[in-house]
């Protein structure tokens, strides 16, 4: 994600990624994120066994086998890597991926028990790996959004290839969306808005009409932390940004604000209901917000949350009333669709 403490406007050119720039980004990310904290940066749920989930904290990866009631450390092989993103293979959930600050990508093939680095082909100066996307027809093909653009693997992470950034003015990529009906159509959410490709990533075009009201490549750009696509109508997308929520219904030709009830809050995470594409949740600097009408109106869901600085969201694939929210100050769970939340104790238990 865009470093959370860096609110508002971001430089968008690759100069941001010079060594001094990377150091600044690291400082921004670490601000308010000291060691042994309860910051939760990522949450993933096993799609076949939803009682199993992983979270990334400021200094560890934890695994639960009982819906978050108890936790064990799952970091063997990760060393001191700071985890920014997690992903579980959709058909082989024993395979888990971790995007890091500094070491690019790690992979576990045994459900998080052991990890090994799988960053062959990635540039040495990939500072952050912010998100992963699996291709639906063959999940061993996947993309990783990084500080220097998008990388793709066709062999489950064993080798990565840098995708073209031709046409991109901003290459700091935070989120990626893939059209499952036509995988040649890709969307990249960057520190300078949205870019679209219709040729599988060979070339890109800026797609910021209605999103950014400024000349591209200037400091007036905004970061796009999350992109969601309607599963039935793939030309409809939602963008969670550093200045609120936006929606397009024409394949990113034009965006409109969808901010009634939510304002221009910094959105770090988006999730969509597994059966109702008009129902979405947004994790913001001020708690969780929900819409049931495609973003026309948003309502706050914060009752029981003692920390509202939300960094990650996850929804139970079989029971959408069960949600998890990772915040700057811990992990929260609801079993009633967000009406009430309770904090989970994520202190890992001792090894048996």
Short mmCIF file of C-alpha atoms in Angstrom, two decimals:
data_model
loop_
_atom_site.label_atom_id
_atom_site.label_comp_id
_atom_site.label_asym_id
_atom_site.label_seq_id
_atom_site.Cartn_x
_atom_site.Cartn_y
_atom_site.Cartn_z
CA UNK A 1 0.00 0.00 0.00
CA UNK A 2 0.97 3.65 -0.18
CA UNK A 3 2.84 4.37 3.09
CA UNK A 4 -0.05 5.05 5.43
CA UNK A 5 1.38 8.03 7.25
CA UNK A 6 1.92 9.87 3.96
CA UNK A 7 -1.49 11.44 3.56
CA UNK A 8 -2.83 13.23 0.52
CA UNK A 9 -0.53 13.89 -2.40
CA UNK A 10 2.38 11.91 -3.72
CA UNK A 11 5.17 12.38 -6.21
CA UNK A 12 4.54 10.04 -9.10
CA UNK A 13 7.70 9.73 -11.16
CA UNK A 14 10.24 6.96 -10.85
CA UNK A 15 12.63 9.41 -9.18
CA UNK A 16 10.67 8.63 -6.05
CA UNK A 17 12.44 5.28 -6.05
CA UNK A 18 16.00 6.53 -5.87
CA UNK A 19 17.88 5.28 -2.79
CA UNK A 20 17.10 8.40 -0.79
CA UNK A 21 13.46 8.14 -1.82
CA UNK A 22 13.26 4.51 -0.71
CA UNK A 23 14.74 5.48 2.63
CA UNK A 24 12.08 8.16 3.00
CA UNK A 25 9.35 5.68 2.12
CA UNK A 26 10.68 3.26 4.73
CA UNK A 27 10.61 5.99 7.34
CA UNK A 28 7.05 6.87 6.39
CA UNK A 29 5.97 3.26 6.68
CA UNK A 30 7.68 2.82 10.05
CA UNK A 31 6.22 5.99 11.51
CA UNK A 32 3.95 4.90 14.29
CA UNK A 33 4.92 1.26 13.64
CA UNK A 34 7.47 0.32 16.26
CA UNK A 35 8.70 -3.20 16.96
CA UNK A 36 6.45 -5.54 18.96
CA UNK A 37 3.46 -3.44 18.01
CA UNK A 38 0.02 -4.75 17.17
CA UNK A 39 -0.09 -3.20 13.70
CA UNK A 40 -1.83 -5.66 11.33
CA UNK A 41 -0.78 -5.03 7.73
CA UNK A 42 -2.42 -7.99 5.94
CA UNK A 43 -5.06 -10.69 6.46
CA UNK A 44 -5.80 -13.74 4.28
CA UNK A 45 -8.29 -16.57 4.78
CA UNK A 46 -7.85 -20.10 3.46
CA UNK A 47 -10.50 -20.36 0.70
CA UNK A 48 -11.07 -24.09 1.22
CA UNK A 49 -10.77 -24.16 5.02
CA UNK A 50 -11.96 -20.74 6.24
CA UNK A 51 -11.19 -21.52 9.88
CA UNK A 52 -7.52 -21.08 8.88
CA UNK A 53 -6.21 -17.56 8.46
CA UNK A 54 -2.94 -15.66 8.43
CA UNK A 55 -2.13 -12.14 9.51
CA UNK A 56 1.00 -10.06 9.08
CA UNK A 57 1.90 -7.82 11.99
CA UNK A 58 4.64 -5.24 12.17
CA UNK A 59 7.21 -7.90 13.03
CA UNK A 60 5.75 -11.36 12.36
CA UNK A 61 3.38 -13.64 10.46
CA UNK A 62 0.82 -15.43 12.60
CA UNK A 63 -1.45 -18.35 11.73
CA UNK A 64 -4.74 -19.39 13.33
CA UNK A 65 -6.56 -22.68 12.82
CA UNK A 66 -9.61 -21.78 14.89
CA UNK A 67 -11.12 -18.65 13.35
CA UNK A 68 -8.73 -16.33 15.14
CA UNK A 69 -9.19 -17.65 18.67
CA UNK A 70 -5.54 -18.69 19.04
CA UNK A 71 -2.39 -17.96 17.06
CA UNK A 72 1.03 -19.43 16.37
CA UNK A 73 4.08 -17.77 14.87
CA UNK A 74 4.63 -18.79 11.22
CA UNK A 75 7.95 -17.19 10.31
CA UNK A 76 10.48 -19.98 9.84
CA UNK A 77 12.66 -18.90 6.94
CA UNK A 78 11.37 -15.32 6.82
CA UNK A 79 14.20 -13.93 8.88
CA UNK A 80 13.61 -10.30 9.74
CA UNK A 81 11.62 -9.45 6.62
CA UNK A 82 8.78 -7.00 7.21
CA UNK A 83 5.59 -8.30 5.61
CA UNK A 84 3.39 -5.89 3.67
CA UNK A 85 1.09 -8.28 1.79
CA UNK A 86 -0.11 -11.88 1.92
CA UNK A 87 -1.84 -14.12 -0.62
CA UNK A 88 -3.09 -17.72 -0.62
CA UNK A 89 -3.18 -19.79 -3.79
CA UNK A 90 -6.91 -20.16 -4.59
CA UNK A 91 -6.83 -23.88 -5.44
CA UNK A 92 -3.76 -25.02 -3.51
CA UNK A 93 -4.02 -23.20 -0.17
CA UNK A 94 -0.94 -24.85 1.28
CA UNK A 95 0.92 -22.38 -0.94
CA UNK A 96 1.14 -18.94 0.69
CA UNK A 97 2.96 -15.85 -0.58
CA UNK A 98 4.35 -12.93 1.39
CA UNK A 99 5.32 -9.59 -0.12
CA UNK A 100 7.95 -7.82 1.93
CA UNK A 101 9.86 -4.64 2.45
CA UNK A 102 13.37 -5.25 1.17
CA UNK A 103 13.40 -8.95 0.26
CA UNK A 104 10.64 -8.97 -2.38
CA UNK A 105 8.71 -12.27 -2.25
CA UNK A 106 8.70 -15.30 0.03
CA UNK A 107 6.68 -18.47 -0.50
CA UNK A 108 5.54 -21.30 1.71
CA UNK A 109 4.43 -24.62 0.21
CA UNK A 110 3.39 -26.19 3.51
CA UNK A 111 0.77 -23.81 4.81
CA UNK A 112 3.11 -21.28 6.37
CA UNK A 113 5.26 -23.68 8.36
CA UNK A 114 8.43 -22.89 6.39
CA UNK A 115 9.21 -20.06 3.98
CA UNK A 116 11.79 -19.58 1.25
CA UNK A 117 12.65 -16.55 -0.85
CA UNK A 118 11.35 -16.62 -4.44
CA UNK A 119 12.42 -13.36 -6.03
CA UNK A 120 14.50 -14.55 -8.99
CA UNK A 121 14.13 -12.06 -11.81
CA UNK A 122 13.03 -9.19 -9.61
CA UNK A 123 15.12 -6.07 -9.63
CA UNK A 124 17.44 -5.58 -6.70
CA UNK A 125 15.79 -2.25 -5.95
CA UNK A 126 12.26 -3.63 -5.51
CA UNK A 127 11.63 -2.07 -2.10
CA UNK A 128 7.99 -2.99 -1.49
CA UNK A 129 5.78 -5.80 -2.80
CA UNK A 130 2.34 -4.40 -2.18
CA UNK A 131 -0.14 -6.90 -3.63
CA UNK A 132 -0.59 -10.16 -5.56
CA UNK A 133 -3.14 -11.15 -8.21
CA UNK A 134 -3.72 -14.70 -9.47
CA UNK A 135 -4.88 -15.47 -13.01
CA UNK A 136 -8.20 -17.36 -12.68
CA UNK A 137 -7.58 -19.90 -15.45
CA UNK A 138 -4.15 -20.84 -14.08
CA UNK A 139 -3.31 -19.52 -10.59
CA UNK A 140 0.35 -20.48 -11.03
CA UNK A 141 0.41 -17.37 -13.21
CA UNK A 142 0.33 -14.33 -10.98
CA UNK A 143 1.30 -10.68 -10.78
CA UNK A 144 3.01 -8.72 -8.04
CA UNK A 145 2.59 -4.97 -7.60
CA UNK A 146 5.88 -3.37 -6.54
CA UNK A 147 7.65 -0.07 -6.12
CA UNK A 148 9.06 -0.30 -9.64
CA UNK A 149 6.06 -1.65 -11.51
CA UNK A 150 4.39 -4.99 -12.04
CA UNK A 151 6.16 -8.34 -12.18
CA UNK A 152 4.64 -11.58 -13.46
CA UNK A 153 5.45 -15.23 -12.89
CA UNK A 154 4.18 -18.19 -14.90
CA UNK A 155 5.59 -20.87 -12.60
CA UNK A 156 4.19 -20.06 -9.17
CA UNK A 157 6.92 -17.61 -8.25
CA UNK A 158 10.04 -19.54 -9.14
CA UNK A 159 10.96 -16.91 -11.74
CA UNK A 160 9.61 -13.39 -12.15
CA UNK A 161 9.64 -11.20 -15.23
CA UNK A 162 9.24 -7.45 -15.21
CA UNK A 163 6.23 -6.38 -17.22
CA UNK A 164 6.42 -3.40 -19.53
CA UNK A 165 5.70 0.01 -18.05
CA UNK A 166 5.42 1.63 -21.47
CA UNK A 167 2.95 4.48 -21.18
CA UNK A 168 3.17 4.65 -17.40
CA UNK A 169 4.27 7.93 -15.91
CA UNK A 170 3.93 6.50 -12.40
CA UNK A 171 5.39 3.05 -11.76
CA UNK A 172 4.99 2.81 -7.97
CA UNK A 173 2.24 0.18 -8.18
CA UNK A 174 0.05 -0.49 -5.17
CA UNK A 175 -2.87 -2.51 -6.56
CA UNK A 176 -3.74 -4.52 -9.65
CA UNK A 177 -7.03 -5.72 -11.14
CA UNK A 178 -7.44 -8.36 -13.86
CA UNK A 179 -10.49 -8.89 -16.04
CA UNK A 180 -11.28 -12.62 -15.66
CA UNK A 181 -13.29 -12.58 -18.89
CA UNK A 182 -10.37 -11.17 -20.88
CA UNK A 183 -7.01 -11.36 -19.13
CA UNK A 184 -5.50 -9.00 -21.68
CA UNK A 185 -7.31 -6.21 -19.81
CA UNK A 186 -5.37 -5.07 -16.74
CA UNK A 187 -5.65 -2.13 -14.39
CA UNK A 188 -2.82 -0.82 -12.22
CA UNK A 189 -3.40 1.40 -9.21
CA UNK A 190 -0.31 3.53 -8.65
CA UNK A 191 0.95 6.49 -6.66
CA UNK A 192 -0.20 8.57 -9.66
CA UNK A 193 -3.67 7.16 -10.27
CA UNK A 194 -4.89 4.34 -12.53
CA UNK A 195 -3.39 2.92 -15.73
CA UNK A 196 -5.07 0.45 -18.08
CA UNK A 197 -3.68 -2.11 -20.50
CA UNK A 198 -5.68 -3.92 -23.19
CA UNK A 199 -2.78 -5.99 -24.50
CA UNK A 200 -1.79 -8.02 -21.46
CA UNK A 201 0.53 -5.39 -20.02
CA UNK A 202 2.62 -4.68 -23.12
CA UNK A 203 1.47 -1.05 -23.15
CA UNK A 204 -0.47 1.16 -20.72
CA UNK A 205 -2.64 4.25 -20.92
CA UNK A 206 -3.50 6.69 -18.18
CA UNK A 207 -7.11 6.21 -17.01
CA UNK A 208 -7.62 9.09 -14.59
CA UNK A 209 -10.52 11.02 -16.11
CA UNK A 210 -12.58 12.14 -13.12
CA UNK A 211 -10.02 10.70 -10.72
CA UNK A 212 -7.23 13.26 -10.92
CA UNK A 213 -7.98 16.84 -11.87
CA UNK A 214 -4.43 17.85 -12.68
CA UNK A 215 -1.72 17.37 -15.24
CA UNK A 216 -0.39 13.81 -15.10
CA UNK A 217 3.00 13.35 -13.54
CA UNK A 218 2.68 16.26 -11.13
CA UNK A 219 2.59 16.29 -7.35
CA UNK A 220 -1.19 16.58 -7.52
CA UNK A 221 -1.57 12.87 -8.22
CA UNK A 222 -3.17 10.51 -5.73
CA UNK A 223 -2.43 6.98 -4.65
CA UNK A 224 -4.78 4.13 -5.52
CA UNK A 225 -4.45 1.62 -2.70
CA UNK A 226 -7.17 -0.78 -3.82
CA UNK A 227 -8.97 -1.76 -7.01
CA UNK A 228 -12.08 -3.95 -7.08
CA UNK A 229 -13.88 -5.29 -10.13
CA UNK A 230 -17.54 -6.26 -10.43
CA UNK A 231 -17.57 -9.98 -11.21
CA UNK A 232 -20.63 -9.85 -13.50
CA UNK A 233 -19.94 -6.53 -15.22
CA UNK A 234 -16.17 -6.26 -15.42
CA UNK A 235 -16.25 -2.76 -16.86
CA UNK A 236 -17.39 -1.62 -13.40
CA UNK A 237 -14.52 -0.99 -10.99
CA UNK A 238 -14.06 0.66 -7.63
CA UNK A 239 -10.93 2.52 -6.56
CA UNK A 240 -9.96 3.12 -2.93
CA UNK A 241 -7.56 6.05 -2.86
CA UNK A 242 -5.72 8.45 -0.63
CA UNK A 243 -8.62 10.86 -1.13
CA UNK A 244 -11.70 8.69 -0.99
CA UNK A 245 -13.65 6.19 -3.10
CA UNK A 246 -14.34 6.33 -6.84
CA UNK A 247 -16.29 4.22 -9.32
CA UNK A 248 -16.24 3.64 -13.05
CA UNK A 249 -18.85 1.80 -15.11
CA UNK A 250 -17.11 2.10 -18.46
CA UNK A 251 -13.79 0.40 -18.01
CA UNK A 252 -12.02 3.41 -16.44
CA UNK A 253 -12.86 5.81 -19.25
CA UNK A 254 -14.44 7.99 -16.60
CA UNK A 255 -14.52 7.91 -12.80
CA UNK A 256 -17.04 9.45 -10.39
CA UNK A 257 -16.78 10.09 -6.66
CA UNK A 258 -18.84 7.80 -4.44
CA UNK A 259 -18.32 9.58 -1.16
CA UNK A 260 -21.71 10.23 0.45
CA UNK A 261 -21.25 9.20 4.07
CA UNK A 262 -17.55 8.46 3.75
CA UNK A 263 -16.07 11.73 2.52
CA UNK A 264 -12.53 11.89 1.20
CA UNK A 265 -11.02 9.49 3.69
CA UNK A 266 -7.74 7.68 3.13
CA UNK A 267 -8.83 4.18 2.04
CA UNK A 268 -6.34 1.41 2.67
CA UNK A 269 -8.43 -1.66 1.88
CA UNK A 270 -11.51 -2.72 -0.08
CA UNK A 271 -13.44 -5.99 -0.06
CA UNK A 272 -16.55 -7.01 -1.97
CA UNK A 273 -19.35 -9.33 -0.90
CA UNK A 274 -18.88 -12.80 -2.46
CA UNK A 275 -22.47 -12.91 -3.72
CA UNK A 276 -23.52 -9.27 -4.04
CA UNK A 277 -21.26 -7.00 -6.08
CA UNK A 278 -23.14 -3.89 -4.91
CA UNK A 279 -22.07 -4.54 -1.31
CA UNK A 280 -18.57 -3.37 -0.43
CA UNK A 281 -16.57 -2.51 2.66
CA UNK A 282 -13.79 0.03 2.92
CA UNK A 283 -11.08 0.18 5.55
CA UNK A 284 -10.16 3.78 6.29
CA UNK A 285 -8.24 5.96 8.71
CA UNK A 286 -11.53 6.32 10.63
CA UNK A 287 -12.84 2.77 10.75
CA UNK A 288 -14.80 0.46 8.43
CA UNK A 289 -17.48 1.77 6.08
CA UNK A 290 -20.11 -0.23 4.20
CA UNK A 291 -22.24 0.33 1.11
CA UNK A 292 -25.04 -1.89 -0.15
CA UNK A 293 -25.89 0.14 -3.26
CA UNK A 294 -22.67 0.20 -5.22
CA UNK A 295 -21.21 3.15 -3.37
CA UNK A 296 -24.11 5.60 -3.58
CA UNK A 297 -24.24 5.80 0.22
CA UNK A 298 -21.80 4.64 2.92
CA UNK A 299 -22.37 4.00 6.62
CA UNK A 300 -19.83 3.66 9.39
CA UNK A 301 -19.33 0.30 11.15
CA UNK A 302 -17.19 1.02 14.17
CA UNK A 303 -19.11 -0.12 17.27
CA UNK A 304 -16.65 -2.02 19.47
CA UNK A 305 -13.53 -0.94 17.59
CA UNK A 306 -11.02 0.64 19.94
CA UNK A 307 -8.66 1.46 17.10
CA UNK A 308 -10.16 2.91 13.91
CA UNK A 309 -7.01 3.15 11.80
CA UNK A 310 -7.83 0.21 9.49
CA UNK A 311 -5.05 -1.28 7.36
CA UNK A 312 -6.51 -4.59 6.11
CA UNK A 313 -9.86 -6.35 5.67
CA UNK A 314 -10.92 -9.94 5.05
CA UNK A 315 -14.31 -11.62 4.69
CA UNK A 316 -15.24 -15.23 5.42
CA UNK A 317 -15.90 -16.85 2.00
CA UNK A 318 -18.87 -18.89 3.23
CA UNK A 319 -20.37 -16.57 5.84
CA UNK A 320 -20.01 -12.91 4.80
CA UNK A 321 -21.23 -11.74 8.21
CA UNK A 322 -17.84 -12.79 9.58
CA UNK A 323 -15.25 -10.11 8.90
CA UNK A 324 -11.76 -9.32 10.12
CA UNK A 325 -10.23 -5.85 10.29
CA UNK A 326 -6.53 -5.30 10.86
CA UNK A 327 -5.74 -1.92 12.36
CA UNK A 328 -2.85 0.16 13.60
CA UNK A 329 -3.66 -1.21 17.05
CA UNK A 330 -4.76 -4.81 16.64
CA UNK A 331 -7.09 -7.30 14.96
CA UNK A 332 -10.87 -7.04 15.24
CA UNK A 333 -13.61 -9.50 14.29
CA UNK A 334 -17.34 -9.23 13.71
CA UNK A 335 -19.84 -12.06 13.32
CA UNK A 336 -22.83 -9.83 12.58
CA UNK A 337 -21.74 -8.06 9.42
CA UNK A 338 -19.99 -5.22 11.20
CA UNK A 339 -22.75 -4.17 13.61
CA UNK A 340 -20.41 -4.96 16.51
CA UNK A 341 -16.68 -5.72 16.69
CA UNK A 342 -14.49 -7.44 19.26
CA UNK A 343 -10.72 -7.31 19.48
CA UNK A 344 -8.91 -10.64 19.13
CA UNK A 345 -5.93 -11.57 21.24
CA UNK A 346 -3.17 -12.13 18.68
CA UNK A 347 -0.46 -12.94 21.21
CA UNK A 348 0.94 -16.25 19.91
CA UNK A 349 0.68 -19.27 22.13
CA UNK A 350 3.76 -21.24 23.08
CA UNK A 351 4.80 -24.09 20.82
CA UNK A 352 3.46 -27.49 21.86
#
